[in-house]
XYZ file of C-alpha atoms in Angstrom:
530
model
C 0.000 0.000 0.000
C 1.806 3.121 -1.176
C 2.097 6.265 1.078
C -0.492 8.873 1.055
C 1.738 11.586 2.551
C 4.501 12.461 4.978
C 2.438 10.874 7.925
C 3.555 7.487 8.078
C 0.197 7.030 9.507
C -1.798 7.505 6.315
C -1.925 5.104 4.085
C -4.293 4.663 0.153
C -4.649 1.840 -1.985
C -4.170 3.937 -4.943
C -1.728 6.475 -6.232
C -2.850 9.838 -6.294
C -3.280 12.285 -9.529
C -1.356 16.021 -9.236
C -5.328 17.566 -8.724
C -5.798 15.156 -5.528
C -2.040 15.605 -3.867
C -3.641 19.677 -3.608
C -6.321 18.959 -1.823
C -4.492 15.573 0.370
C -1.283 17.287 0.802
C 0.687 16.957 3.959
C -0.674 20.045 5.906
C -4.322 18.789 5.360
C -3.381 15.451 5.889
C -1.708 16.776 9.391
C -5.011 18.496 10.551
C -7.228 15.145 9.238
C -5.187 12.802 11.495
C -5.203 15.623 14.371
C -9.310 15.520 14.125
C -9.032 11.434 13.700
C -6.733 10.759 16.624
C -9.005 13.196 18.649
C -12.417 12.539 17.811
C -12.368 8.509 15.917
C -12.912 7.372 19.200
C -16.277 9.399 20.119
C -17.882 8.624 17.090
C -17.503 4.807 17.408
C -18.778 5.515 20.922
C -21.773 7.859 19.709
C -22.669 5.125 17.041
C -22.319 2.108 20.060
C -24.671 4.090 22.079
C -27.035 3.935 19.028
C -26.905 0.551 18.911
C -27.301 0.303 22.827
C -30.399 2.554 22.651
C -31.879 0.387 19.747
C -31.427 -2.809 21.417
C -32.978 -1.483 25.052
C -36.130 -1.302 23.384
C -36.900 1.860 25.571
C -40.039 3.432 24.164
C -38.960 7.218 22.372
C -39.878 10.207 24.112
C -38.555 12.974 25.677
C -35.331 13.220 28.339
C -36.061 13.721 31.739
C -32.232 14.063 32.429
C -32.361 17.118 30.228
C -36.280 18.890 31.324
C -33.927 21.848 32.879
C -32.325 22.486 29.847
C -36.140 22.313 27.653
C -37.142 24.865 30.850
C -34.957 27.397 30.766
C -34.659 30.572 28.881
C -31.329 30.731 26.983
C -31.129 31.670 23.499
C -28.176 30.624 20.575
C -25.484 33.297 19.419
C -26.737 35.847 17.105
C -26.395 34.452 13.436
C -24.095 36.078 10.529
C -25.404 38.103 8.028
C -25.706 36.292 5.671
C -27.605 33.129 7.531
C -30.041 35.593 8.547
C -32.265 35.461 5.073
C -32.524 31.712 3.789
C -35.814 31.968 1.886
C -34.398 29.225 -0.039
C -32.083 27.021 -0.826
C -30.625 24.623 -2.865
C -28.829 20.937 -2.475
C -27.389 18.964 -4.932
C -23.995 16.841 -5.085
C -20.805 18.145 -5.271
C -20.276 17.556 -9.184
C -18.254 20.998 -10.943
C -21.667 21.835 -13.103
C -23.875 21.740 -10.459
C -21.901 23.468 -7.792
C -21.749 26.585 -10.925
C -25.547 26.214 -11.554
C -26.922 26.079 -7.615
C -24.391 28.887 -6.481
C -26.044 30.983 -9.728
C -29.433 29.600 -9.133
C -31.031 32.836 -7.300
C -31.089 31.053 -4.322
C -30.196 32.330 -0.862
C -27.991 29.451 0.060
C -26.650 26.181 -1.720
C -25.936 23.455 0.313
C -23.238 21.164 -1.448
C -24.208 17.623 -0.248
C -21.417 15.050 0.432
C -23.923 12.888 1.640
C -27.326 11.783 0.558
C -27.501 13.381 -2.757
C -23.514 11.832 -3.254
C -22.335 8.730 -4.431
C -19.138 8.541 -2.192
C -16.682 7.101 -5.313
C -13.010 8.494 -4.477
C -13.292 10.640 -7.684
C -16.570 12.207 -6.306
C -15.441 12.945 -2.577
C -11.627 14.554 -3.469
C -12.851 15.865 -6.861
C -16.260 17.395 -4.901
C -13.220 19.012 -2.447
C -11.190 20.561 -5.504
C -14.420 22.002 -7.038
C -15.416 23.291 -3.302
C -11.868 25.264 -2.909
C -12.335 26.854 -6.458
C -16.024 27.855 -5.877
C -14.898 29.510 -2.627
C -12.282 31.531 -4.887
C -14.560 32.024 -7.887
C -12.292 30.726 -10.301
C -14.873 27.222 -10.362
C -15.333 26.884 -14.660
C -16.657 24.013 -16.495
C -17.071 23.511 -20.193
C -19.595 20.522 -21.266
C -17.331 18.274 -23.468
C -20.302 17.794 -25.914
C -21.506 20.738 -26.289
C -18.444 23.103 -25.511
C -21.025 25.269 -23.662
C -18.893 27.053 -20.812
C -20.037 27.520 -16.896
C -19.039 30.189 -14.960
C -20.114 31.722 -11.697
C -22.085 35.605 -11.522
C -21.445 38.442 -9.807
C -24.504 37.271 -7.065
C -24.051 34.059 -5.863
C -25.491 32.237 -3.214
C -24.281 31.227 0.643
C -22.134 28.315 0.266
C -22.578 25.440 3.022
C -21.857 21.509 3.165
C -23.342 18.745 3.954
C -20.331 15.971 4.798
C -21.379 12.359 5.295
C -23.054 11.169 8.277
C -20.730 9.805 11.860
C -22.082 6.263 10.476
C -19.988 5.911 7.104
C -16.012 5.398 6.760
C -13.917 6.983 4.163
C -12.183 3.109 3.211
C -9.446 4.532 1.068
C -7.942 6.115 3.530
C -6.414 4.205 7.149
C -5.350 6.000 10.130
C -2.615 3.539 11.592
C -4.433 0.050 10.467
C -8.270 1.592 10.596
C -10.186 3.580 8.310
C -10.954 7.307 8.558
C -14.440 8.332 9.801
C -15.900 9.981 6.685
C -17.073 12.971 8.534
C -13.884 13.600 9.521
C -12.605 13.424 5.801
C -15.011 16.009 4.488
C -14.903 18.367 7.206
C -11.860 18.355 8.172
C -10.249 18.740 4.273
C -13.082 21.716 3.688
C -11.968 23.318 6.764
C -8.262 23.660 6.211
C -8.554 24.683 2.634
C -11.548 27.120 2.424
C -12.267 28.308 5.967
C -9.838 30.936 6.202
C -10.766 32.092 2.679
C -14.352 32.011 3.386
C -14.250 34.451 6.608
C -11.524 36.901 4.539
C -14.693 36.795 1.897
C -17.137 38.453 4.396
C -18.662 34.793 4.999
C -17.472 31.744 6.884
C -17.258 27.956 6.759
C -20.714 26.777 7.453
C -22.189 22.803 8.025
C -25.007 21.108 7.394
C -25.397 17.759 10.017
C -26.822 14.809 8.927
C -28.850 11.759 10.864
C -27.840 13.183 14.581
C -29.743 10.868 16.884
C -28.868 11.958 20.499
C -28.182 15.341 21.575
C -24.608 13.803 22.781
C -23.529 14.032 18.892
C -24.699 17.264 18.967
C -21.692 17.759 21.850
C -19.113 15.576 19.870
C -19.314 17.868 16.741
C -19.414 20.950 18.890
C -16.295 19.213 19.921
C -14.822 18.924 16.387
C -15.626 22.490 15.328
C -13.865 23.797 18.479
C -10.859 22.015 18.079
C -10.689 22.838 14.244
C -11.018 26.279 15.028
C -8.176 26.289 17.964
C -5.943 24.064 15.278
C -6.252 26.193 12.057
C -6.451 29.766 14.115
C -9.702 30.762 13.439
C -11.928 32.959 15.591
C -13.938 30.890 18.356
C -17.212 29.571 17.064
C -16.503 31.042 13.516
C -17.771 27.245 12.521
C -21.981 27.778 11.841
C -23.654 24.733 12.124
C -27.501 23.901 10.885
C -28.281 20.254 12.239
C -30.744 18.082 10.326
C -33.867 17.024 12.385
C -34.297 13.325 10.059
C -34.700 10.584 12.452
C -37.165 9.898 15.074
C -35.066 9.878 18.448
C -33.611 13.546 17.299
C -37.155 14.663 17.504
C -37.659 14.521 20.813
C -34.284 16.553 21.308
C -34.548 19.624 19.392
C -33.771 22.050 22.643
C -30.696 20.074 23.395
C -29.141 19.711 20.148
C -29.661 23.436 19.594
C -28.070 24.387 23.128
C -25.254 21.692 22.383
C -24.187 24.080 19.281
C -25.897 26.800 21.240
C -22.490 29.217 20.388
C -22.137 28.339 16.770
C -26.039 27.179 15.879
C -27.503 28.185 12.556
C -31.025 26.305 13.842
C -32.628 23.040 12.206
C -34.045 21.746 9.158
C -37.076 19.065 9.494
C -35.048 16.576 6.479
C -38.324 15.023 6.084
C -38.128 12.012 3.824
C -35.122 10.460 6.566
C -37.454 11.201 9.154
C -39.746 8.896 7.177
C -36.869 6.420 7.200
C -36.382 6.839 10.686
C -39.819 6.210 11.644
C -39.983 3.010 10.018
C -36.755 2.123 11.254
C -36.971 2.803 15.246
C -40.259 1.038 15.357
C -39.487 -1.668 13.487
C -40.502 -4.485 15.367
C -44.026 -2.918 16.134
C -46.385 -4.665 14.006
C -49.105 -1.592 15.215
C -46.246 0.763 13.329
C -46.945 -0.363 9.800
C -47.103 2.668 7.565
C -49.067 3.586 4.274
C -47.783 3.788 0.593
C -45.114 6.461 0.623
C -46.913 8.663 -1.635
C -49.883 8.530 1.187
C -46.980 9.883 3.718
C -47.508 13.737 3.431
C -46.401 16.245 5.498
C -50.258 16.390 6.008
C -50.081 13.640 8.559
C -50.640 14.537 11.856
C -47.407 12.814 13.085
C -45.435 15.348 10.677
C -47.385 18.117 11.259
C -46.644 17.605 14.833
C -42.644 17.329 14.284
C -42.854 19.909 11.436
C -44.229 22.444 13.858
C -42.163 21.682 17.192
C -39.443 22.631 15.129
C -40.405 25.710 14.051
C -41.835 26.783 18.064
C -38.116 24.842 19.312
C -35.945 26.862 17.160
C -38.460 30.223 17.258
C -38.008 30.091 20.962
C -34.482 30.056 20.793
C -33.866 32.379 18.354
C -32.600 30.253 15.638
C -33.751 29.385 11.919
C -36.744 26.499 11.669
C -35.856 25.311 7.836
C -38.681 23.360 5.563
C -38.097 20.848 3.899
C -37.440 19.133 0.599
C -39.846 19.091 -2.432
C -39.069 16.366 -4.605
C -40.480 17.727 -7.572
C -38.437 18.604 -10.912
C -39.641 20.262 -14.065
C -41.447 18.078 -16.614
C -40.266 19.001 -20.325
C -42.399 18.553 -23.387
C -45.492 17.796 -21.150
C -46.718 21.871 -19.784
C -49.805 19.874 -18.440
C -47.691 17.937 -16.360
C -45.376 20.663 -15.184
C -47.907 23.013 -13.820
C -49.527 20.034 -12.127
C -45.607 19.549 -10.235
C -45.215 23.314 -9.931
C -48.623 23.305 -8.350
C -47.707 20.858 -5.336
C -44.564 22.954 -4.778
C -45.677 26.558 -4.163
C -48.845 24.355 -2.112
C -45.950 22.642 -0.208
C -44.215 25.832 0.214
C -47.389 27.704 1.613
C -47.853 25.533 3.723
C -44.467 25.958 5.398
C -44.177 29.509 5.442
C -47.474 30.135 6.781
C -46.763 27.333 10.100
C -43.980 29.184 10.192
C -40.967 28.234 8.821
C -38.081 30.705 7.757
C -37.178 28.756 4.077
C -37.213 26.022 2.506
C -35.301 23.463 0.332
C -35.222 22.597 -3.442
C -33.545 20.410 -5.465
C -33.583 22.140 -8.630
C -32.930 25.559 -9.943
C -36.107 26.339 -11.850
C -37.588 25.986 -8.508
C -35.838 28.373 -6.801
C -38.476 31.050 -8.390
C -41.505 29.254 -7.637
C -40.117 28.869 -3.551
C -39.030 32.486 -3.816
C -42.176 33.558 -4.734
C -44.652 32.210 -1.815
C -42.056 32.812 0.608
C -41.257 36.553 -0.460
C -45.107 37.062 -0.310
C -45.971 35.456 3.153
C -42.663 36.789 5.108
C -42.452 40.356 6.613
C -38.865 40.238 6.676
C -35.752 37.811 5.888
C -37.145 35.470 8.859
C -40.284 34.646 10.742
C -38.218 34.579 13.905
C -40.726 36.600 15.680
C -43.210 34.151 15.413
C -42.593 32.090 18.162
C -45.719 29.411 17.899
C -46.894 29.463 21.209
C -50.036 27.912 20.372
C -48.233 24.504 19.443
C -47.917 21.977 22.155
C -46.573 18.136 21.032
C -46.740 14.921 22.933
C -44.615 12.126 22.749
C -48.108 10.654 21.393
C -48.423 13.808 18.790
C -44.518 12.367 17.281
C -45.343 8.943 17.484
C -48.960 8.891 16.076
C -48.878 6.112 13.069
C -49.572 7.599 9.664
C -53.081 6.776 8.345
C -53.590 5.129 4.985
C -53.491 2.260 2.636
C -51.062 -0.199 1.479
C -51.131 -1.518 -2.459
C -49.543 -3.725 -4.966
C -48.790 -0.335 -6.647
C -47.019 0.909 -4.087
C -45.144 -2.026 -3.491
C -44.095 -1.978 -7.032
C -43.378 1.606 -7.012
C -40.871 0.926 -4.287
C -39.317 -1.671 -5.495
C -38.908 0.120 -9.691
C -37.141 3.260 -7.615
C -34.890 1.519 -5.189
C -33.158 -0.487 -7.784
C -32.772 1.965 -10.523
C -31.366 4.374 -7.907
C -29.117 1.764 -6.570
C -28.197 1.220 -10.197
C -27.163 4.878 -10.676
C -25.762 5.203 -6.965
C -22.956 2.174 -7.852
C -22.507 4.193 -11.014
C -21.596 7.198 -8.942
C -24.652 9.094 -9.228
C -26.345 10.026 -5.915
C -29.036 12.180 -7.365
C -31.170 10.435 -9.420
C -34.578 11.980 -11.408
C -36.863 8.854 -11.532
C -40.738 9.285 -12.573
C -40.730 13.530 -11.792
C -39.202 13.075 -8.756
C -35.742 13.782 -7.708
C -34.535 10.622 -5.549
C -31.565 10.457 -3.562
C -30.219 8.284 -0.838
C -33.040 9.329 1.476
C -35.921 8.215 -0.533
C -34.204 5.059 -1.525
C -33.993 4.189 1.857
C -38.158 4.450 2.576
C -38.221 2.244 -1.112
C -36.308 -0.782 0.727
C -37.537 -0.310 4.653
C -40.792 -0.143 3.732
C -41.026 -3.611 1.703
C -39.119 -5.029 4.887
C -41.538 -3.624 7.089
C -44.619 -4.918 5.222
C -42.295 -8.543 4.986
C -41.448 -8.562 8.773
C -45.140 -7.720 9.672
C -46.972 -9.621 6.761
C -48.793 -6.682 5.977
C -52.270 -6.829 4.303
C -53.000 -5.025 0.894
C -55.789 -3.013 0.001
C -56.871 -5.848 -1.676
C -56.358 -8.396 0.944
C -53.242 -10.199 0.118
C -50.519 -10.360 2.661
C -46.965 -9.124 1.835
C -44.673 -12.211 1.882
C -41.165 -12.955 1.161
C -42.335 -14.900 -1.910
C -44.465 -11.496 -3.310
C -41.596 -9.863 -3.025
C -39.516 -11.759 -5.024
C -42.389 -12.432 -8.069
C -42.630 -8.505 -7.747
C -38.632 -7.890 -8.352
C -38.929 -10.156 -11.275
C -41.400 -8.350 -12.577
C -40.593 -4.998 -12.040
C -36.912 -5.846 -13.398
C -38.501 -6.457 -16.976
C -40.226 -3.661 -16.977
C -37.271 -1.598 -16.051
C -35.518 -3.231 -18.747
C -37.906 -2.405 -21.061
C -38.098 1.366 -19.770
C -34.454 2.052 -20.121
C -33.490 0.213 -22.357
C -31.821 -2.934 -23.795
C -28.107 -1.608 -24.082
C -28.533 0.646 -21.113
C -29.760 -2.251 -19.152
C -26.904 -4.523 -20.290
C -23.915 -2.190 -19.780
C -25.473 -0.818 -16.622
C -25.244 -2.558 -12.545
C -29.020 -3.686 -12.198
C -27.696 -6.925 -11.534
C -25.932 -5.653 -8.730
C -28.732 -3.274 -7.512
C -31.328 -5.905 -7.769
C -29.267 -8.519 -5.589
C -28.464 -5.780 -3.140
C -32.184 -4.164 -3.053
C -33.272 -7.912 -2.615
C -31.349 -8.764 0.287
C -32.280 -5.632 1.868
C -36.012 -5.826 1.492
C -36.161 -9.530 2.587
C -33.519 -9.710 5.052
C -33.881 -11.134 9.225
C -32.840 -8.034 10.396
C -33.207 -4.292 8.855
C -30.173 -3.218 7.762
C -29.411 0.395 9.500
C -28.158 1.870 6.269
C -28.146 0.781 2.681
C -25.407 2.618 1.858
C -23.148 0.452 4.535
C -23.355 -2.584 2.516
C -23.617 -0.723 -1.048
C -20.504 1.148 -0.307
C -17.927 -2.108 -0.444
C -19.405 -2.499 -4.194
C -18.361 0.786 -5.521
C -14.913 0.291 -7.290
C -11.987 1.773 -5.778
């Protein structure tokens, strides 16, 4: 195994190109393996406790170790200027043409996604790095090989901040002595010592998106990280803006302490609500009384996400702190104007819903959306936040959070689930992490509902609508079915040259498996090449 860099501690499998020795080079490596020999050790402890918490079986709801902290009055540090108006914003991986068209997109702040909307590939995770450092500078170009068409950034861009990958993944090209680096460690800490410093000289400053928190404890341990980055690379003291992703269950019932954890460098919380979904399914998944509807019948309508939706918004009002929507699946439907106004129709109704609960913006995942968000946003908002309104009306029970959504389960939605979580799969082991399947942008997030919800109705032996029960067997008839169909949607030399075979085996075993597999992209990550 050939040496990475000075450290004799670091260690890849490949050699590196000149591009990637920038961004890996010995001072970044340095600071990486300072954050790893600090911090590996918490995060295998956070995720243990997971695991700890899971097994207990201790019924979710909130902490009575932590009812003085819910109690009292404190408030989070005052917010930059430029995190104070986030009508909207954008996500999207962390490819060169999309970082050019989000940061251009009119929105008020682009969120470049290691994580869900990523397919972590060693060429996407440095390469997503490079792109990052010449965005910050504004020398980011691209020019489409096809076309020759040419990318550039404008003169208004939008707030740059970035999503890494969760505490649960590893970055397995890279050891630290003989063990693997914790992922979040890669992305933040490389992002850090190349672009904070440039960010903050640039009137702005290096700020985090935090995915699939589950305990107010991780809130602590990347407190933690930020603190010591900021002591290490000699910037000022909670400089390091963090907004933390409410998207599972347990972190529901934790909103107060996760925002008084980052209470110093807190940017508020975002309701990511199709891995709250996930997370539903997931922490209840041995109650048969838990079985939930056809994803499409899980709206932000039920009353167990209206409940979470607006806790959120009176948590983070109360403390002072942004209460972010979240994301609306739909993209733009060429060639069909029918079809596009009826998509553009359930996103400004999506939208108006959230601004009038309360919420200060909203997410999108593509750039002719950004106007349509804008729009019922700018024209049900006073100001750059709703901050003000502090939603004293709204009081949520541990009941309220856990309430089952209402609805009906069908062979179509069974199918459904099964067509998107292998053809995103598919693209995912290609190294595409965003995928537009049937109008709807799909990443990681959705994927993960596809696969837990066939489990769930196989662990349970959920009853259709039309009175079958869901069985092992179904499932299998269903994959074979749905397989030729895909086949015949995309293609006979797309299907042959493509990984379905892969993606089908892997959705298979995760949608009939003993035990529900915490993550798919744990097991899918050891089949993407090196």
């Amino acid at each position: 195994m050939p040496e990475l860099a000075a450290s004799n501690q670091w260690s890849r499998r490949v050699e590196l190109d000149p591009r990637e020795r920038e961004i890996l080079s010995p001072g970044a490596l340095e600071f990486v393996t300072s954050l790893a020999a600090r911090f590996s050790e918490g995060i295998e402890q956070a995720l243990a406790a997971r695991a700890s918490r899971r097994r207990s079986g201790t019924q979710l709801g909130f902490l009575s170790e932590t009812q003085s902290t819910r109690d009292a009055g404190w408030s989070v540090a005052p917010l930059p200027d430029d995190l104070l108006k986030r009508h909207v914003e954008i996500t999207g991986p962390v490819d060169r043409k999309m970082i050019i068209n989000a940061l251009n997109s009119g929105a008020d702040v682009f969120m470049a996604d290691f994580e869900d909307a990523n397919s972590p590939t060693w060429t996407n995770c440095v390469e997503g790095q490079i792109n990052l450092r010449d965005a910050v500078r504004g020398r980011i170009e691209y020019a489409n090989p096809t076309s020759g068409k040419r990318y550039r950034l404008g003169m208004v861009t939008a707030t740059l901040m970035v999503r890494p990958r969760g505490l649960h993944l590893i970055e397995r090209h890279v050891n630290v002595g003989d063990r693997p680096l914790p992922a979040a460690l890669f992305d933040t800490g490389l992002f850090l010592f190349h672009n904070a410093k440039a960010l903050l000289e640039r009137g702005t400053g290096p700020y985090f998106y935090l995915p699939k928190l589950e305990h107010y404890h991780e809130a602590r341990l990347w407190n933690d990280i930020f603190a010591h980055a900021e002591g290490a690379l000699g910037l000022p003291a909670d400089s390091i803006k963090a907004t933390v992703l409410i998207e599972t269950l347990p972190a529901a019932f934790q909103m107060d302490e996760i925002l008084y954890e980052l209470r110093e460098r807190s940017a508020g919380l975002n309701c990511g609500r199709w891995d709250y979904i996930f997370s539903f399914i997931k922490s209840q998944r041995d109650d048969p009384a838990a079985l939930l509807p056809d994803r499409s019948q899980v709206t932000m309508r039920q009353p167990c996400m209206r409940a979470y939706t607006q806790l959120a918004i009176r948590t983070c009002h109360r403390r002072g702190v942004h209460a972010m929507g979240g994301m609306a699946a739909q993209i733009p439907i060429k060639h069909n104007p029918v079809a596009n106004k009826r998509a553009l129709d359930k996103v400004r109704s999506d939208k108006l819903r959230e601004v009038t609960d309360g919420h200060d913006g909203t997410w999108v995942a593509h750039p002719a959306l950004v106007p349509v968000a804008r729009e019922v946003f700018e024209a049900h908002s006073d100001g750059p936040n709703q901050l003000t309104r502090l939603r004293e009306d709204v009081d949520v029970t541990a009941e309220d959070l856990l309430q089952v959504p209402i609805g009906t389960r069908s062979e179509h939605g069974l199918r459904l689930n099964v067509r998107v979580g292998i053809q995103y799969l598919e693209a995912w082991l290609r190294g595409h992490g965003a995928v537009p399947l049937y109008h709807l942008m799909e990443d990681a997030a959705t994927a993960e509902i596809s696969r837990a919800q066939i489990w769930q109705w196989v662990r349970h032996q959920a009853e259709l609508d039309d009175g079958r029960t869901v069985t092992p067997t179904m499932v299998l008839h269903v994959i074979d079915q749905e397989m030729e169909r895909i086949a015949d949607e995309v293609g006979a030399e797309r299907f042959a040259s493509g990984r379905f075979g892969d993606a089908r085996d892997l959705f298979t075993q995760l949608s009939t498996a003993s035990e529900l597999e915490e993550f798919l992209t744990i097991p899918a990550y050891a089949l993407l090449p090196d």
